[in-house]
PDB file of C-alpha atoms in Angstrom:
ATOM      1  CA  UNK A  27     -47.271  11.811  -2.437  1.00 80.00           C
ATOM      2  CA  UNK A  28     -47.251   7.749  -2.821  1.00 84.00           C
ATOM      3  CA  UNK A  29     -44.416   8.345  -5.027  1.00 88.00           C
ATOM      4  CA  UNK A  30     -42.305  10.316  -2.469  1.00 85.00           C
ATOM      5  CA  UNK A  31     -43.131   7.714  -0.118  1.00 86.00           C
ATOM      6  CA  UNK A  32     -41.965   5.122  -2.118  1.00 88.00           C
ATOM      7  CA  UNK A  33     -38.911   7.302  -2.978  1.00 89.00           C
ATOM      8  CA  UNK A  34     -37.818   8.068   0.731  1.00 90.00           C
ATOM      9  CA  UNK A  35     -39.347   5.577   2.766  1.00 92.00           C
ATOM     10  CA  UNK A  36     -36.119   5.155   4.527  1.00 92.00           C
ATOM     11  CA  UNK A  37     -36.934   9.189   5.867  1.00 93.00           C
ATOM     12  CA  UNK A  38     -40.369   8.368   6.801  1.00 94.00           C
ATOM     13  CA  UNK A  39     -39.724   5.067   8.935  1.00 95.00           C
ATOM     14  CA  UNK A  40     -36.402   6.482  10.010  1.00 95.00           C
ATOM     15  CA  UNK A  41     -38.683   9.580  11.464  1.00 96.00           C
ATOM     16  CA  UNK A  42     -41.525   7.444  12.787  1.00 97.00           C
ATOM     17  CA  UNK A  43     -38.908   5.458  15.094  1.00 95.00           C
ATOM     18  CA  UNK A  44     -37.566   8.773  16.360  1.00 96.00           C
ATOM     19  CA  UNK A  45     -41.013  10.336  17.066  1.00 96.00           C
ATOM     20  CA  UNK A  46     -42.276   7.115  18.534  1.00 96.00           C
ATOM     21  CA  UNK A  47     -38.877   7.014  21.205  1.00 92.00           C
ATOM     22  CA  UNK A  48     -39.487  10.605  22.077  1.00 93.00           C
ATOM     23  CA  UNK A  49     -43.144  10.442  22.686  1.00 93.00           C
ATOM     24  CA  UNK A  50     -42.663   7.170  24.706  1.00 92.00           C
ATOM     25  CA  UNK A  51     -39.315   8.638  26.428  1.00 89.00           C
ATOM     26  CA  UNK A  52     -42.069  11.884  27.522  1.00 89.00           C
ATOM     27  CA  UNK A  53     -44.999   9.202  28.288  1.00 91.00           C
ATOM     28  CA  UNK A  54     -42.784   6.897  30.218  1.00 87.00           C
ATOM     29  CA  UNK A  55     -40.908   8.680  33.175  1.00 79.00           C
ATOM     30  CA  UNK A  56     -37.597   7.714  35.322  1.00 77.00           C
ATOM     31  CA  UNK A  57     -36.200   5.146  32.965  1.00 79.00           C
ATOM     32  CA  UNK A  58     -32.720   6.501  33.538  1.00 76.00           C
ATOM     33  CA  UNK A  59     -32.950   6.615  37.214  1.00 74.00           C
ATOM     34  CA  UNK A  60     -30.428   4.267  39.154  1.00 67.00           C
ATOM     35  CA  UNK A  61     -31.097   1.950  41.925  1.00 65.00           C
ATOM     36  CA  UNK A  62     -30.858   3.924  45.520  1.00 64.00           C
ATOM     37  CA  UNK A  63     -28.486   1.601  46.835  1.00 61.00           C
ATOM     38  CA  UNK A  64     -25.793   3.203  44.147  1.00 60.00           C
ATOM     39  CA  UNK A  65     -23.521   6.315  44.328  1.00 61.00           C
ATOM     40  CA  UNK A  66     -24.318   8.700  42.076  1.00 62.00           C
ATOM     41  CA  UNK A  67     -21.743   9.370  39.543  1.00 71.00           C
ATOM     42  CA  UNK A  68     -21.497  12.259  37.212  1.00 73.00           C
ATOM     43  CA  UNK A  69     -22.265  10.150  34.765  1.00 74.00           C
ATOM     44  CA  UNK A  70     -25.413   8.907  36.319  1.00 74.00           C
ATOM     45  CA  UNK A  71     -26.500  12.704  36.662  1.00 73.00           C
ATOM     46  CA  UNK A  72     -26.094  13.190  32.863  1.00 78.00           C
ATOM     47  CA  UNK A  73     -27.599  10.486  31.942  1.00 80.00           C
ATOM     48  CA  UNK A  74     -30.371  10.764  34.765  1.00 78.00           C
ATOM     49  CA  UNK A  75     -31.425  14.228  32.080  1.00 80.00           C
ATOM     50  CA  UNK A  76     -32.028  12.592  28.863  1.00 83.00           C
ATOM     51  CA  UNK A  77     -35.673  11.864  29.623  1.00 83.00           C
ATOM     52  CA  UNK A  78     -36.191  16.172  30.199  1.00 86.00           C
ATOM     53  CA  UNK A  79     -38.891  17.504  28.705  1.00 88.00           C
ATOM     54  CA  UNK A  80     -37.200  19.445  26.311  1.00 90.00           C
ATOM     55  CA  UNK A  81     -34.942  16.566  25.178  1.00 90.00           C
ATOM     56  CA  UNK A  82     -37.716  14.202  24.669  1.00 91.00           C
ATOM     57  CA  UNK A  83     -39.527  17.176  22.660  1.00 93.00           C
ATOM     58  CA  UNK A  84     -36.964  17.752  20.527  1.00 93.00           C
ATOM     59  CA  UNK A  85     -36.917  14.336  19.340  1.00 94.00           C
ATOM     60  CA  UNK A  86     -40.276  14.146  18.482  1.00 96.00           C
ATOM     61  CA  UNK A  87     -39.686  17.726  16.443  1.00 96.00           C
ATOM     62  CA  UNK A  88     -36.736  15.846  14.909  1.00 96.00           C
ATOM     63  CA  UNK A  89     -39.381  12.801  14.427  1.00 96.00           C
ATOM     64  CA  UNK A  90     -41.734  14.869  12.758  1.00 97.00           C
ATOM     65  CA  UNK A  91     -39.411  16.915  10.550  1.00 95.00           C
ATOM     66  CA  UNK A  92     -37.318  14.236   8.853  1.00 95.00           C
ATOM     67  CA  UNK A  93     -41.375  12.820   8.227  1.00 96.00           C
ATOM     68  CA  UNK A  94     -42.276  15.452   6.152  1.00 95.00           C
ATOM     69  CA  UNK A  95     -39.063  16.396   4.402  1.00 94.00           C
ATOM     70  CA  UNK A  96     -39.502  12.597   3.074  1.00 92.00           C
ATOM     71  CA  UNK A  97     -43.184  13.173   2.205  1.00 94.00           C
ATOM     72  CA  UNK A  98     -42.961  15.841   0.484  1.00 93.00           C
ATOM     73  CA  UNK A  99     -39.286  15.089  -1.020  1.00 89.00           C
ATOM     74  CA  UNK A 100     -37.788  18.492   0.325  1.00 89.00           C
ATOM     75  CA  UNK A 101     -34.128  18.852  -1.474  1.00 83.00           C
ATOM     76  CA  UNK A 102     -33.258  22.913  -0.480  1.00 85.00           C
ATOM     77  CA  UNK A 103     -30.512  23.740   1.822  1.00 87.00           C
ATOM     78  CA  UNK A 104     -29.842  19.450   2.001  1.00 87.00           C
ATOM     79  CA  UNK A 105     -33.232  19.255   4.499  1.00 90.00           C
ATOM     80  CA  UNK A 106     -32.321  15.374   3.870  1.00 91.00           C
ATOM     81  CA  UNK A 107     -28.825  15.042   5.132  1.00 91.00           C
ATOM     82  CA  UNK A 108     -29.637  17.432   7.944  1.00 92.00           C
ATOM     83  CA  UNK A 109     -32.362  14.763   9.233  1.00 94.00           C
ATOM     84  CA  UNK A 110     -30.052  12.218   8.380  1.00 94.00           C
ATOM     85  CA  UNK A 111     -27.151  13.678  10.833  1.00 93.00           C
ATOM     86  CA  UNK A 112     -29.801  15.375  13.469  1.00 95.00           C
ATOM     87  CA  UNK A 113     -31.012  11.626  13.857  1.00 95.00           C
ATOM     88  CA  UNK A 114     -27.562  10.333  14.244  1.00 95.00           C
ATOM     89  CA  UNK A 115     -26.430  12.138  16.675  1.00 94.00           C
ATOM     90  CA  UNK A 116     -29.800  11.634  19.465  1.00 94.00           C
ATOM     91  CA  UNK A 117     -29.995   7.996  18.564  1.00 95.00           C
ATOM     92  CA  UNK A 118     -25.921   7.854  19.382  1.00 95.00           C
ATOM     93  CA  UNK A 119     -26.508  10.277  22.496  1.00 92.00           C
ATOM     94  CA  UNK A 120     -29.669   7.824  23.454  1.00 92.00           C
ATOM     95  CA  UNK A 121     -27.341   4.567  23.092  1.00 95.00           C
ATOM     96  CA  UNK A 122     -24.843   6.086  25.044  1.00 91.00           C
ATOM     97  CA  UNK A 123     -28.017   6.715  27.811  1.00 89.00           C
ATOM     98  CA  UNK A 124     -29.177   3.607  27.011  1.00 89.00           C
ATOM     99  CA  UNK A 125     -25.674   1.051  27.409  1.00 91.00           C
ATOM    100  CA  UNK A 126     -25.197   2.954  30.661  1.00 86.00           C
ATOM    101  CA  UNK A 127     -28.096   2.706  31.759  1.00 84.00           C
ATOM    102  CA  UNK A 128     -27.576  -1.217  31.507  1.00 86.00           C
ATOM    103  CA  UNK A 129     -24.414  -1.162  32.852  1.00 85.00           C
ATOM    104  CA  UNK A 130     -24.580   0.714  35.769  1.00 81.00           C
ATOM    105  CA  UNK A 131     -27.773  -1.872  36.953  1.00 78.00           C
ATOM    106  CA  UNK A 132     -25.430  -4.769  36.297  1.00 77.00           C
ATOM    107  CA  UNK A 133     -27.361  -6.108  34.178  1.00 76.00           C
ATOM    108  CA  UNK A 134     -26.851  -7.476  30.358  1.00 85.00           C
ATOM    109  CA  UNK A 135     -27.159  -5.327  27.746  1.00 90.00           C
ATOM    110  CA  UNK A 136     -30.931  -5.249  26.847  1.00 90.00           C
ATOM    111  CA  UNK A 137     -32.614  -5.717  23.629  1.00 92.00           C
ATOM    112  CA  UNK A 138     -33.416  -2.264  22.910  1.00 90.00           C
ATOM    113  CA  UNK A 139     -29.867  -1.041  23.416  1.00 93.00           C
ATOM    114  CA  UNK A 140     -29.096  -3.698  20.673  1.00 95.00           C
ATOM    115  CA  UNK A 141     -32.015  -2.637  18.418  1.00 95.00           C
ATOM    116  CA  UNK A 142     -30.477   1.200  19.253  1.00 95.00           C
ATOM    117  CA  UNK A 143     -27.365   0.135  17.720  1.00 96.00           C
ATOM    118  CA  UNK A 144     -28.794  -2.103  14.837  1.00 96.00           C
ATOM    119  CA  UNK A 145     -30.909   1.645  14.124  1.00 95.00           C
ATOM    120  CA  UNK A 146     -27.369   3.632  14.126  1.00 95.00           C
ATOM    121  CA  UNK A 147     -25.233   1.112  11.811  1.00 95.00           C
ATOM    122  CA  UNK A 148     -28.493   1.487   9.763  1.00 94.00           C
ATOM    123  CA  UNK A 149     -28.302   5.357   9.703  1.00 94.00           C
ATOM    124  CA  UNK A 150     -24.563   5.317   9.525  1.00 91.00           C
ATOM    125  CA  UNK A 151     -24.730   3.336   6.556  1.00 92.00           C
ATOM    126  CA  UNK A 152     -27.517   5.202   4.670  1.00 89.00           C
ATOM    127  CA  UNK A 153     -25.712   8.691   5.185  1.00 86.00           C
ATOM    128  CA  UNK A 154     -22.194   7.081   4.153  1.00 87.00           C
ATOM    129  CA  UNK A 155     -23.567   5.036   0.871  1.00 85.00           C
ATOM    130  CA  UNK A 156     -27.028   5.753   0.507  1.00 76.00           C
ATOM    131  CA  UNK A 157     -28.882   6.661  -2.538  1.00 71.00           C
ATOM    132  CA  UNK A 158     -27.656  10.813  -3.816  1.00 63.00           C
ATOM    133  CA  UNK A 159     -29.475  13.142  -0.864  1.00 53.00           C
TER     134      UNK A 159
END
């Protein structure tokens, strides 16, 4: 198994990050919530849903999944690029959350909304040019 580790670490820590944001995302409630004093846009409402149960839930499944098709190396029906690309697409849905989210408080774009997008060129980059799946 230390092999396989070694082999697809980028799996495992790529996994760990998306089971750690959904269990914190369940743990942590009304992040996406606006201020009162704001309208609420359809935008807002959207967004206001990515911390549902089921959302958060499924990235933690997501989490756990891409963990063990990198420990145990899993290769049939391309388990690999299928974490790759179901990771892609909630870390770019959870930017999206995320850069409204700072946006709409008039703030500056926070740290982890950076670090979200640091993750996604990361993941990008590994599913355009990384090592044969």
């Amino acid at each position: 198994m230390w092999h396989n580790i070694k082999k697809n670490h980028f799996l495992v820590i790529s996994g760990f990050e998306t089971l750690i944001l959904g269990a914190y995302l369940t743990y942590v409630q009304h992040i996406f919530i606006p201020p009162d004093n704001l309208p609420m846009p359809e935008m807002a409402r959207i967004v206001a849903h990515a911390q549902d149960p089921w959302i958060t839930i499924t990235m933690v499944a997501v989490g756990v999944l891409t963990i063990i098709t990198g420990l145990w190396d899993m290769n049939r029906f391309k388990a690999k690029r299928v974490s790759i690309a179901s990771m892609v697409a909630i870390w770019l849905a959870y930017f999206v959350a995320f850069i409204y989210h700072d946006l709409i408080n008039g703030s500056a774009i926070s740290l982890g909304t950076i670090l979200i997008a640091f993750l996604l060129i990361r993941l990008f980059s590994e599913a355009l040019w990384g090592d044969e799946l």
